[in-house]
Amino acid sequence: MKLQRPKGTNDILPIELKEKEQFKSSDWQHVEQVARSVFADYQYQEIRTPIFENYEVFSRAVGDTSDIVSKEMYDFYDKGNRHISLRPEGTAAVVRAYVEHKLFAPEHISPTKLFYQGPMFRFERPQAGRSRQFHQIGVECFGSVNPATDVESIAMAMRFFDQLGLKRITLVINTLGDKSSRETFRQALIDYLLPFKDELSEDSASRLAKNPLRVLDSKDKRDIAIVANAPSILDYLNEASQAHFEAVKTMLEALNIPYVIDSNMVRGLDYYNHTIFEVTSDAIGNAKTTICGGGRYDGLVEYFDGPKTAGFGFALGVERLLLTLKAEEIKLASNLPLNVYLVALGESVNVAALQIVQAIRNQGFSAERDVLNRKAKAQFKTADKLNSELIATLGEDELNQSVIKIKNAKTREERAYPLNQVYQDFALIYDELI
Ligand code: ATP
Ligand code: MG
């Protein structure tokens, strides 16, 4: 039987394949390294939570009526009859851990800034930029109600995209206000939408009662036409909510971060309040692609039985980010660098070749050798493919004389060195040839 990867999952290989959506593992490493370095500048520290959690962690936090919980969760009962879910997103799990380990206790630094990265699972229809196992990099900041935290987090996301070289991206912001503003708006929205109930798409009609805000970001053409004249949350903000949003806008301007406001953007998760944002790209095709989304979630820690603690976070999709980078034709870090390739000629030099590459590696250089006893020509070809900086050649004659020939692959300059020197001071040889 031919076994294949499950539908909607990908293998991340070190080589590039012509298949769609196949990225080299070195691209992933590059993106992760840039994230780590940018996040470190903002004092974010890594948290790793399990890839599965108790089902309730997500059903409660993300919301029973959200697409994620109602349609997309991979959940099952384990052999101990516990209701388990593969994580569809990161925030709920991080909040669970934050409360469980009492990271809010006074001995910890506040605000608590955490980042995570890893696979997420959603049962969706796989297509470009949408898979069943995908990867997110995300951050959460606990303990600050200051709108400066919203703006700092957004600035950090933008800095990350900037460091990767993305140009064709837009920051979109909106506010959902606080609970009371949202309640008033919710009612106004229901009052407006109810007369259109029969004209709305099936999904939106069913959301009308449970989660009417979600109708606002429906992608259905009929819904879009109806929603065009719907009331705007911005007209229903109470004073505090308005002040928070104004402060966010002022601070973004103070940092010269361009943004657009989309009052119909609501995001798919139930836990947000006040500021929400998305980063979209227009580099792929005609439609906009959302690569990053996040916002404020001040009630979530309490919801998990922790103390009243403000929160702000975002998550970005790595696959979608890589697609965007590709669409903008941004070249990422190349293959692993190789300092030396040792061309080993004949069985009789097998042991010496092993000793030599080990000695070079032990001195802090990268080295590779032929282990297949191939003809010289094939070995030189491999050295070329691996883009090796230096090529060393060792045959029986050289070994008998205790020397080795080493050449610079680019300049073709070649010299013979005593093997002793390779063993004791390869750095000197490297400096001389490079
Ligand atoms: P969408 O509206 O595209 O379904 P979402 O609102 O469900 O996105 P979030 O839950 O906000 O997405 O997740 C943040 C980011 O994670 C998205 O902007 C996207 O880049 C990525 N993402 C979400 N779902 C998938 C998926 N199934 N496959 C690949 N990436 C995904
Ligand atoms: Mg989704």
Short mmCIF file of C-alpha atoms and ligand atoms in Angstrom, two decimals:
data_model
loop_
_atom_site.label_atom_id
_atom_site.label_comp_id
_atom_site.label_asym_id
_atom_site.label_seq_id
_atom_site.Cartn_x
_atom_site.Cartn_y
_atom_site.Cartn_z
CA MET A 1 0.00 0.00 0.00
CA LYS A 2 1.25 3.41 -0.93
CA LEU A 3 1.12 5.68 2.10
CA GLN A 4 0.76 9.38 1.59
CA ARG A 5 0.56 12.40 3.85
CA PRO A 6 -2.96 13.24 5.07
CA LYS A 7 -4.95 15.64 2.91
CA GLY A 8 -4.20 19.25 3.75
CA THR A 9 -0.78 18.61 5.28
CA ASN A 10 2.68 19.26 3.88
CA ASP A 11 6.18 17.91 4.31
CA ILE A 12 8.73 20.65 4.64
CA LEU A 13 11.76 19.40 2.76
CA PRO A 14 15.27 20.82 2.54
CA ILE A 15 14.95 20.96 -1.25
CA GLU A 16 12.63 22.95 -3.43
CA LEU A 17 10.05 20.93 -5.36
CA LYS A 18 8.01 22.19 -8.26
CA GLU A 19 4.84 21.45 -6.35
CA LYS A 20 2.76 24.37 -5.23
CA GLU A 21 3.19 25.48 -1.64
CA GLN A 22 6.34 23.52 -1.04
CA PHE A 23 8.91 25.63 0.75
CA LYS A 24 12.44 24.77 1.69
CA SER A 25 13.11 24.18 5.36
CA SER A 26 15.81 26.86 5.16
CA ASP A 27 13.09 29.42 4.30
CA TRP A 28 11.23 28.39 7.45
CA GLN A 29 14.36 28.69 9.54
CA HIS A 30 15.01 32.14 8.17
CA VAL A 31 11.50 33.36 8.98
CA GLU A 32 11.71 31.88 12.48
CA GLN A 33 15.11 33.45 13.11
CA VAL A 34 13.92 36.90 12.06
CA ALA A 35 10.87 36.51 14.33
CA ARG A 36 13.01 35.47 17.29
CA SER A 37 15.38 38.35 16.81
CA VAL A 38 12.67 41.00 16.35
CA PHE A 39 10.65 39.66 19.31
CA ALA A 40 13.78 39.62 21.48
CA ASP A 41 14.20 43.36 20.86
CA TYR A 42 10.78 43.77 22.49
CA GLN A 43 11.57 41.40 25.37
CA TYR A 44 9.24 38.59 24.33
CA GLN A 45 10.14 35.13 25.62
CA GLU A 46 9.19 31.79 24.13
CA ILE A 47 6.46 29.57 25.53
CA ARG A 48 5.78 26.05 24.26
CA THR A 49 2.42 24.53 25.04
CA PRO A 50 1.10 21.06 24.06
CA ILE A 51 -0.29 20.65 20.56
CA PHE A 52 -3.41 19.13 22.13
CA GLU A 53 -5.52 20.53 24.92
CA ASN A 54 -8.79 19.77 26.64
CA TYR A 55 -11.57 20.59 24.20
CA GLU A 56 -13.04 23.24 26.51
CA VAL A 57 -9.91 25.37 26.31
CA PHE A 58 -10.88 26.28 22.77
CA SER A 59 -14.65 25.87 22.87
CA ARG A 60 -14.86 28.37 25.72
CA ALA A 61 -12.23 30.89 24.63
CA VAL A 62 -12.64 30.93 20.88
CA GLY A 63 -16.42 30.59 21.14
CA ASP A 64 -18.87 27.82 20.31
CA THR A 65 -20.34 29.78 17.43
CA SER A 66 -17.01 30.57 15.77
CA ASP A 67 -16.13 28.68 12.59
CA ILE A 68 -13.07 27.31 14.33
CA VAL A 69 -15.00 25.54 17.08
CA SER A 70 -18.19 24.72 15.22
CA LYS A 71 -16.60 23.38 12.02
CA GLU A 72 -12.84 23.22 12.07
CA MET A 73 -11.66 21.49 15.24
CA TYR A 74 -9.89 18.16 15.21
CA ASP A 75 -11.36 16.72 18.39
CA PHE A 76 -11.57 13.20 19.72
CA TYR A 77 -11.97 11.19 22.91
CA ASP A 78 -8.72 9.67 24.09
CA LYS A 79 -8.38 6.23 25.65
CA GLY A 80 -9.18 7.75 29.03
CA ASN A 81 -12.40 9.17 27.56
CA ARG A 82 -11.18 12.77 27.78
CA HIS A 83 -12.46 15.17 25.16
CA ILE A 84 -9.29 16.38 23.46
CA SER A 85 -8.66 18.82 20.63
CA LEU A 86 -5.63 19.44 18.48
CA ARG A 87 -4.97 23.14 18.88
CA PRO A 88 -6.54 25.28 16.17
CA GLU A 89 -4.87 28.45 17.43
CA GLY A 90 -2.40 29.55 20.06
CA THR A 91 -3.95 32.21 22.28
CA ALA A 92 -6.38 30.07 24.26
CA ALA A 93 -3.63 27.61 25.16
CA VAL A 94 -1.23 30.36 26.20
CA VAL A 95 -3.89 31.95 28.39
CA ARG A 96 -4.59 28.53 29.91
CA ALA A 97 -0.89 28.14 30.71
CA TYR A 98 -0.61 31.73 32.01
CA VAL A 99 -3.38 31.09 34.52
CA GLU A 100 -2.38 27.52 35.36
CA HIS A 101 1.19 28.55 36.27
CA LYS A 102 0.14 31.81 37.90
CA LEU A 103 2.40 33.90 35.71
CA PHE A 104 0.43 36.87 36.99
CA ALA A 105 2.00 36.46 40.48
CA PRO A 106 3.96 39.51 41.68
CA GLU A 107 7.35 37.76 41.45
CA HIS A 108 7.02 37.68 37.65
CA ILE A 109 7.72 40.64 35.44
CA SER A 110 4.63 42.46 34.27
CA PRO A 111 3.57 42.84 31.55
CA THR A 112 4.31 39.22 30.67
CA LYS A 113 5.38 38.95 27.05
CA LEU A 114 5.29 35.53 25.41
CA PHE A 115 5.71 34.24 21.89
CA TYR A 116 5.08 30.82 20.40
CA GLN A 117 5.47 29.08 17.11
CA GLY A 118 4.32 25.75 15.83
CA PRO A 119 1.68 23.72 14.06
CA MET A 120 -2.05 24.43 14.31
CA PHE A 121 -4.83 22.20 13.03
CA ARG A 122 -8.10 23.12 11.37
CA PHE A 123 -10.41 20.95 9.33
CA GLU A 124 -10.82 23.21 6.31
CA ARG A 125 -11.03 22.80 2.56
CA PRO A 126 -7.38 22.79 1.54
CA GLN A 127 -6.39 25.34 -1.09
CA ALA A 128 -3.51 27.73 -1.69
CA GLY A 129 -2.61 29.28 1.67
CA ARG A 130 -5.10 27.12 3.53
CA SER A 131 -4.15 23.74 4.90
CA ARG A 132 -5.28 21.43 7.67
CA GLN A 133 -1.99 21.49 9.47
CA PHE A 134 -0.45 24.93 9.18
CA HIS A 135 1.98 26.92 11.25
CA GLN A 136 1.64 30.08 13.22
CA ILE A 137 4.02 32.40 14.94
CA GLY A 138 2.23 34.39 17.60
CA VAL A 139 2.74 36.68 20.56
CA GLU A 140 0.74 37.53 23.67
CA CYS A 141 1.25 40.38 26.11
CA PHE A 142 -0.51 40.16 29.48
CA GLY A 143 -1.10 42.92 31.97
CA SER A 144 -1.30 46.23 30.12
CA VAL A 145 -4.40 48.25 29.33
CA ASN A 146 -2.25 51.00 27.87
CA PRO A 147 -3.04 51.62 24.18
CA ALA A 148 0.74 51.95 23.77
CA THR A 149 0.83 48.17 24.16
CA ASP A 150 -1.59 47.75 21.24
CA VAL A 151 0.59 50.00 19.13
CA GLU A 152 3.89 48.48 20.23
CA SER A 153 2.62 45.00 19.34
CA ILE A 154 1.38 46.16 15.95
CA ALA A 155 4.70 47.96 15.39
CA MET A 156 6.53 44.74 16.21
CA ALA A 157 4.51 42.81 13.62
CA MET A 158 5.21 45.48 11.03
CA ARG A 159 8.92 45.49 11.93
CA PHE A 160 9.01 41.73 11.40
CA PHE A 161 7.46 41.99 7.94
CA ASP A 162 9.77 44.87 7.11
CA GLN A 163 12.84 42.87 8.14
CA LEU A 164 11.78 40.11 5.78
CA GLY A 165 11.56 42.65 2.98
CA LEU A 166 7.78 42.67 2.40
CA LYS A 167 6.57 45.80 0.65
CA ARG A 168 3.04 45.16 -0.55
CA ILE A 169 1.34 44.93 2.82
CA THR A 170 -1.34 47.00 4.52
CA LEU A 171 -2.18 47.42 8.18
CA VAL A 172 -5.93 47.36 8.72
CA ILE A 173 -7.34 48.32 12.11
CA ASN A 174 -10.74 48.48 13.76
CA THR A 175 -12.19 48.51 17.23
CA LEU A 176 -14.85 46.32 18.77
CA GLY A 177 -15.17 48.62 21.76
CA ASP A 178 -15.75 47.37 25.26
CA LYS A 179 -18.52 44.99 26.27
CA SER A 180 -21.23 47.59 26.70
CA SER A 181 -20.45 49.34 23.38
CA ARG A 182 -20.54 46.00 21.65
CA GLU A 183 -23.87 45.04 23.19
CA THR A 184 -25.49 48.25 21.96
CA PHE A 185 -23.99 47.78 18.52
CA ARG A 186 -24.98 44.13 18.39
CA GLN A 187 -28.61 45.04 18.93
CA ALA A 188 -28.49 47.82 16.32
CA LEU A 189 -26.95 45.39 13.87
CA ILE A 190 -29.62 42.74 14.50
CA ASP A 191 -32.33 45.37 14.05
CA TYR A 192 -30.80 46.37 10.72
CA LEU A 193 -30.18 42.82 9.44
CA LEU A 194 -33.44 41.15 10.48
CA PRO A 195 -35.53 42.53 7.60
CA PHE A 196 -32.92 41.05 5.19
CA LYS A 197 -32.98 37.66 6.82
CA ASP A 198 -34.29 35.83 3.76
CA GLU A 199 -31.83 37.52 1.43
CA LEU A 200 -28.73 36.72 3.47
CA SER A 201 -26.55 33.71 2.71
CA GLU A 202 -27.37 30.59 4.68
CA ASP A 203 -24.29 31.00 6.89
CA SER A 204 -25.08 34.61 7.68
CA ALA A 205 -28.75 33.95 8.36
CA SER A 206 -27.78 31.36 10.93
CA ARG A 207 -25.20 33.70 12.45
CA LEU A 208 -27.74 36.47 12.79
CA ALA A 209 -28.98 35.33 16.15
CA LYS A 210 -25.82 33.76 17.52
CA ASN A 211 -23.01 35.96 16.29
CA PRO A 212 -24.33 38.83 14.16
CA LEU A 213 -20.98 40.65 14.01
CA ARG A 214 -19.63 37.83 11.89
CA VAL A 215 -22.12 38.73 9.16
CA LEU A 216 -20.08 41.90 8.66
CA ASP A 217 -17.03 40.10 7.32
CA SER A 218 -18.91 37.58 5.18
CA LYS A 219 -17.28 36.97 1.80
CA ASP A 220 -20.65 36.23 0.16
CA LYS A 221 -21.65 38.77 -2.54
CA ARG A 222 -25.28 39.10 -1.37
CA ASP A 223 -24.17 39.66 2.20
CA ILE A 224 -21.60 42.26 1.16
CA ALA A 225 -24.30 44.29 -0.60
CA ILE A 226 -26.57 44.19 2.44
CA VAL A 227 -23.78 44.92 4.89
CA ALA A 228 -22.69 47.99 2.89
CA ASN A 229 -25.38 50.07 4.60
CA ALA A 230 -25.21 48.43 8.00
CA PRO A 231 -24.55 50.54 11.07
CA SER A 232 -20.88 51.00 11.97
CA ILE A 233 -19.40 50.01 15.31
CA LEU A 234 -17.55 53.33 15.26
CA ASP A 235 -20.87 55.13 15.86
CA TYR A 236 -21.67 52.99 18.90
CA LEU A 237 -18.52 53.41 20.97
CA ASN A 238 -18.95 54.76 24.46
CA GLU A 239 -16.53 57.38 25.72
CA ALA A 240 -13.91 55.01 27.10
CA SER A 241 -13.91 52.86 23.96
CA GLN A 242 -13.65 55.90 21.77
CA ALA A 243 -10.74 57.26 23.82
CA HIS A 244 -8.88 53.98 23.52
CA PHE A 245 -9.30 53.87 19.74
CA GLU A 246 -8.30 57.52 19.36
CA ALA A 247 -5.16 56.89 21.40
CA VAL A 248 -4.23 53.91 19.21
CA LYS A 249 -4.61 55.99 16.06
CA THR A 250 -2.60 58.89 17.50
CA MET A 251 0.20 56.59 18.60
CA LEU A 252 0.37 54.80 15.23
CA GLU A 253 0.70 58.22 13.65
CA ALA A 254 3.38 59.18 16.19
CA LEU A 255 5.38 56.19 14.98
CA ASN A 256 4.66 56.97 11.32
CA ILE A 257 2.94 53.61 10.82
CA PRO A 258 0.39 53.92 8.01
CA TYR A 259 -2.96 52.21 8.52
CA VAL A 260 -6.46 52.01 7.14
CA ILE A 261 -9.64 51.58 9.17
CA ASP A 262 -12.14 48.91 8.17
CA SER A 263 -15.16 49.18 10.44
CA ASN A 264 -16.56 45.92 9.03
CA MET A 265 -13.55 43.88 10.08
CA VAL A 266 -14.54 41.77 13.10
CA ARG A 267 -12.14 38.77 13.05
CA GLY A 268 -13.26 35.23 13.62
CA LEU A 269 -12.61 34.74 17.29
CA ASP A 270 -14.99 35.70 20.05
CA TYR A 271 -12.53 36.90 22.65
CA TYR A 272 -11.52 40.26 21.23
CA ASN A 273 -12.44 43.73 22.47
CA HIS A 274 -11.16 47.23 21.62
CA THR A 275 -8.37 47.18 19.05
CA ILE A 276 -8.26 44.48 16.39
CA PHE A 277 -5.97 44.45 13.38
CA GLU A 278 -4.95 42.50 10.33
CA VAL A 279 -1.99 42.72 8.00
CA THR A 280 -2.97 41.98 4.42
CA SER A 281 -0.97 41.58 1.23
CA ASP A 282 -2.02 42.33 -2.33
CA ALA A 283 0.95 40.47 -3.84
CA ILE A 284 -0.93 37.24 -4.58
CA GLY A 285 -3.52 37.45 -7.36
CA ASN A 286 -6.37 39.93 -7.14
CA ALA A 287 -7.79 39.21 -3.73
CA LYS A 288 -6.19 40.41 -0.55
CA THR A 289 -4.50 37.78 1.56
CA THR A 290 -4.55 38.08 5.33
CA ILE A 291 -1.23 37.00 6.75
CA CYS A 292 -1.53 38.23 10.31
CA GLY A 293 -4.34 39.04 12.71
CA GLY A 294 -4.69 39.99 16.31
CA GLY A 295 -6.06 42.32 18.90
CA ARG A 296 -6.93 43.03 22.49
CA TYR A 297 -8.63 40.44 24.70
CA ASP A 298 -9.03 41.98 28.13
CA GLY A 299 -11.57 39.52 29.50
CA LEU A 300 -9.95 36.25 28.51
CA VAL A 301 -7.69 35.64 31.52
CA GLU A 302 -10.64 36.16 33.87
CA TYR A 303 -12.68 33.82 31.74
CA PHE A 304 -10.06 31.17 32.52
CA ASP A 305 -10.50 31.91 36.24
CA GLY A 306 -7.42 34.08 36.50
CA PRO A 307 -7.38 37.59 37.94
CA LYS A 308 -8.60 40.49 35.83
CA THR A 309 -5.74 40.88 33.36
CA ALA A 310 -5.58 42.72 30.07
CA GLY A 311 -4.20 40.96 26.99
CA PHE A 312 -3.03 41.80 23.51
CA GLY A 313 -1.67 39.44 20.87
CA PHE A 314 -1.43 38.45 17.25
CA ALA A 315 -0.72 35.39 15.14
CA LEU A 316 0.63 35.09 11.64
CA GLY A 317 0.44 32.18 9.25
CA VAL A 318 3.88 31.02 8.16
CA GLU A 319 2.72 29.26 4.95
CA ARG A 320 0.81 32.33 3.86
CA LEU A 321 3.74 34.53 4.73
CA LEU A 322 6.06 32.37 2.60
CA LEU A 323 3.60 32.52 -0.31
CA THR A 324 3.58 36.29 -0.01
CA LEU A 325 7.36 36.45 0.08
CA LYS A 326 7.47 34.29 -3.04
CA ALA A 327 4.89 36.46 -4.77
CA GLU A 328 7.01 39.53 -4.03
CA GLU A 329 10.00 37.59 -5.38
CA ILE A 330 11.94 38.01 -2.17
CA LYS A 331 14.89 35.63 -1.97
CA LEU A 332 15.48 34.22 1.48
CA ALA A 333 18.65 32.82 3.03
CA SER A 334 20.20 30.18 0.79
CA ASN A 335 21.40 26.65 1.51
CA LEU A 336 23.60 25.63 4.38
CA PRO A 337 27.03 27.10 3.81
CA LEU A 338 29.77 24.53 3.21
CA ASN A 339 33.42 25.41 3.86
CA VAL A 340 35.14 22.29 2.52
CA TYR A 341 34.26 19.35 0.34
CA LEU A 342 36.79 16.54 0.44
CA VAL A 343 37.18 14.58 -2.76
CA ALA A 344 38.40 11.17 -1.58
CA LEU A 345 39.92 8.99 -4.28
CA GLY A 346 39.97 5.26 -3.66
CA GLU A 347 39.15 2.88 -0.81
CA SER A 348 42.65 3.25 0.62
CA VAL A 349 42.00 6.85 1.77
CA ASN A 350 38.65 6.08 3.41
CA VAL A 351 39.90 6.24 7.00
CA ALA A 352 42.11 9.26 6.43
CA ALA A 353 39.21 11.11 4.73
CA LEU A 354 37.05 10.40 7.77
CA GLN A 355 39.76 11.70 10.12
CA ILE A 356 40.31 14.81 8.05
CA VAL A 357 36.67 15.95 7.80
CA GLN A 358 36.22 15.24 11.51
CA ALA A 359 39.31 17.33 12.34
CA ILE A 360 38.04 20.20 10.18
CA ARG A 361 34.58 20.05 11.78
CA ASN A 362 36.12 19.96 15.26
CA GLN A 363 37.89 23.20 14.43
CA GLY A 364 34.55 24.88 13.78
CA PHE A 365 34.23 24.57 10.00
CA SER A 366 31.62 22.73 7.99
CA ALA A 367 32.93 19.83 5.95
CA GLU A 368 31.55 17.08 3.73
CA ARG A 369 33.17 14.21 1.89
CA ASP A 370 32.36 11.50 -0.58
CA VAL A 371 31.31 8.23 1.07
CA LEU A 372 30.22 6.41 -2.07
CA ASN A 373 33.68 5.84 -3.53
CA ARG A 374 32.65 7.60 -6.71
CA LYS A 375 34.82 8.71 -9.61
CA ALA A 376 36.60 12.05 -9.21
CA LYS A 377 34.33 13.76 -11.74
CA ALA A 378 31.14 12.89 -9.85
CA GLN A 379 32.66 14.09 -6.59
CA PHE A 380 33.67 17.45 -8.06
CA LYS A 381 30.16 17.83 -9.37
CA THR A 382 28.72 17.29 -5.88
CA ALA A 383 31.15 19.84 -4.43
CA ASP A 384 29.83 22.26 -7.00
CA LYS A 385 26.18 21.50 -6.23
CA LEU A 386 26.80 22.02 -2.53
CA ASN A 387 28.43 25.34 -3.33
CA SER A 388 31.49 24.42 -1.31
CA GLU A 389 33.96 27.24 -0.79
CA LEU A 390 37.02 24.97 -0.77
CA ILE A 391 37.62 21.64 -2.45
CA ALA A 392 40.26 19.33 -0.99
CA THR A 393 41.58 16.34 -2.92
CA LEU A 394 43.07 13.31 -1.28
CA GLY A 395 44.43 10.31 -3.23
CA GLU A 396 46.79 7.51 -2.30
CA ASP A 397 49.86 9.49 -3.49
CA GLU A 398 48.99 12.51 -1.36
CA LEU A 399 48.32 10.32 1.63
CA ASN A 400 51.72 8.60 1.28
CA GLN A 401 53.37 12.02 1.28
CA SER A 402 51.14 13.29 4.11
CA VAL A 403 49.89 16.23 2.06
CA ILE A 404 46.53 17.31 0.71
CA LYS A 405 45.62 19.62 -2.17
CA ILE A 406 43.07 22.33 -1.39
CA LYS A 407 41.65 24.81 -3.85
CA ASN A 408 39.36 27.78 -3.76
CA ALA A 409 36.29 26.75 -5.77
CA LYS A 410 35.81 30.24 -7.19
CA THR A 411 39.33 31.53 -7.91
CA ARG A 412 40.62 28.02 -8.67
CA GLU A 413 43.78 28.82 -6.73
CA GLU A 414 45.18 25.51 -5.44
CA ARG A 415 47.91 24.74 -2.92
CA ALA A 416 49.27 21.64 -1.23
CA TYR A 417 49.32 21.59 2.58
CA PRO A 418 50.91 19.17 5.05
CA LEU A 419 48.17 17.03 6.61
CA ASN A 420 49.53 18.06 10.01
CA GLN A 421 48.51 21.61 9.33
CA VAL A 422 44.98 20.55 8.39
CA TYR A 423 44.76 18.67 11.68
CA GLN A 424 46.19 21.47 13.79
CA ASP A 425 45.37 24.80 12.23
CA PHE A 426 42.79 24.65 9.48
CA ALA A 427 41.83 28.26 10.15
CA LEU A 428 45.17 29.41 8.76
CA ILE A 429 44.62 27.45 5.53
CA TYR A 430 41.10 28.79 5.23
CA ASP A 431 42.25 32.38 5.67
CA GLU A 432 45.01 31.92 3.13
CA LEU A 433 42.67 30.60 0.43
CA ILE A 434 39.49 32.61 1.04
P1 ATP B 1 -9.15 33.11 7.35
O1 ATP B 1 -10.17 34.19 7.39
O2 ATP B 1 -8.24 33.20 6.17
O3 ATP B 1 -9.72 31.74 7.55
P2 ATP B 1 -8.62 33.29 10.14
O4 ATP B 1 -9.30 34.53 10.57
O5 ATP B 1 -9.29 31.99 10.36
O6 ATP B 1 -8.19 33.40 8.60
P3 ATP B 1 -6.70 33.48 12.26
O7 ATP B 1 -7.40 32.52 13.13
O8 ATP B 1 -6.74 34.91 12.58
O9 ATP B 1 -7.15 33.26 10.74
O10 ATP B 1 -5.17 33.04 12.13
C1 ATP B 1 -4.13 33.96 11.87
C2 ATP B 1 -3.39 33.62 10.60
O11 ATP B 1 -3.15 32.24 10.49
C3 ATP B 1 -4.18 33.93 9.33
O12 ATP B 1 -4.08 35.28 8.99
C4 ATP B 1 -3.49 33.05 8.32
O13 ATP B 1 -2.29 33.64 7.88
C5 ATP B 1 -3.16 31.84 9.14
N1 ATP B 1 -4.14 30.77 8.91
C6 ATP B 1 -5.36 30.61 9.47
N2 ATP B 1 -5.95 29.47 9.05
C7 ATP B 1 -5.07 28.89 8.18
C8 ATP B 1 -5.07 27.69 7.40
N3 ATP B 1 -6.09 26.83 7.45
N4 ATP B 1 -4.01 27.43 6.62
C9 ATP B 1 -2.95 28.26 6.59
N5 ATP B 1 -2.88 29.41 7.29
C10 ATP B 1 -3.92 29.72 8.08
MG MG B 2 -10.38 30.71 9.15
#
